[in-house]
């Protein structure tokens, strides 16, 4: 979104080509996505403390 656009503008000022700027921002966003996916897997795999709980729709 907005941070990606700002990142591309900043990188355009630091690099010579638009392709490099977009590539760097894309790699940064992809890294953040993979980090978020890893955190989600850790949360899903974590055992529930204090016993088992029923999953109730709408909670």
PDB file of N, CA and C in Angstrom, residues 35-48:
ATOM      1  N   UNK A  35       7.806 -13.826   7.183  1.00  0.00           N
ATOM      2  CA  UNK A  35       7.914 -13.721   8.642  1.00  0.00           C
ATOM      3  C   UNK A  35       6.535 -13.825   9.289  1.00  0.00           C
ATOM      4  N   UNK A  36       5.537 -13.180   8.694  1.00  0.00           N
ATOM      5  CA  UNK A  36       4.175 -13.261   9.226  1.00  0.00           C
ATOM      6  C   UNK A  36       3.635 -14.685   9.122  1.00  0.00           C
ATOM      7  N   UNK A  37       3.930 -15.370   8.030  1.00  0.00           N
ATOM      8  CA  UNK A  37       3.488 -16.760   7.879  1.00  0.00           C
ATOM      9  C   UNK A  37       4.145 -17.654   8.924  1.00  0.00           C
ATOM     10  N   UNK A  38       5.426 -17.432   9.198  1.00  0.00           N
ATOM     11  CA  UNK A  38       6.120 -18.226  10.213  1.00  0.00           C
ATOM     12  C   UNK A  38       5.516 -17.989  11.594  1.00  0.00           C
ATOM     13  N   UNK A  39       5.180 -16.742  11.906  1.00  0.00           N
ATOM     14  CA  UNK A  39       4.533 -16.448  13.186  1.00  0.00           C
ATOM     15  C   UNK A  39       3.171 -17.124  13.279  1.00  0.00           C
ATOM     16  N   UNK A  40       2.417 -17.119  12.181  1.00  0.00           N
ATOM     17  CA  UNK A  40       1.100 -17.758  12.183  1.00  0.00           C
ATOM     18  C   UNK A  40       1.223 -19.258  12.424  1.00  0.00           C
ATOM     19  N   UNK A  41       2.208 -19.886  11.814  1.00  0.00           N
ATOM     20  CA  UNK A  41       2.413 -21.325  12.018  1.00  0.00           C
ATOM     21  C   UNK A  41       2.757 -21.603  13.473  1.00  0.00           C
ATOM     22  N   UNK A  42       3.587 -20.765  14.072  1.00  0.00           N
ATOM     23  CA  UNK A  42       3.943 -20.957  15.491  1.00  0.00           C
ATOM     24  C   UNK A  42       2.716 -20.833  16.384  1.00  0.00           C
ATOM     25  N   UNK A  43       1.835 -19.885  16.089  1.00  0.00           N
ATOM     26  CA  UNK A  43       0.632 -19.703  16.903  1.00  0.00           C
ATOM     27  C   UNK A  43      -0.307 -20.887  16.731  1.00  0.00           C
ATOM     28  N   UNK A  44      -0.465 -21.368  15.512  1.00  0.00           N
ATOM     29  CA  UNK A  44      -1.370 -22.484  15.243  1.00  0.00           C
ATOM     30  C   UNK A  44      -0.870 -23.759  15.911  1.00  0.00           C
ATOM     31  N   UNK A  45       0.439 -23.985  15.897  1.00  0.00           N
ATOM     32  CA  UNK A  45       0.998 -25.223  16.439  1.00  0.00           C
ATOM     33  C   UNK A  45       1.173 -25.199  17.951  1.00  0.00           C
ATOM     34  N   UNK A  46       1.027 -24.043  18.590  1.00  0.00           N
ATOM     35  CA  UNK A  46       1.235 -23.944  20.031  1.00  0.00           C
ATOM     36  C   UNK A  46       0.145 -24.714  20.765  1.00  0.00           C
ATOM     37  N   UNK A  47       0.521 -25.561  21.725  1.00  0.00           N
ATOM     38  CA  UNK A  47      -0.497 -26.294  22.487  1.00  0.00           C
ATOM     39  C   UNK A  47      -1.290 -25.344  23.386  1.00  0.00           C
ATOM     40  N   UNK A  48      -2.534 -25.705  23.607  1.00  0.00           N
ATOM     41  CA  UNK A  48      -3.410 -24.902  24.458  1.00  0.00           C
ATOM     42  C   UNK A  48      -3.073 -25.213  25.907  1.00  0.00           C
TER      43      UNK A  48
END
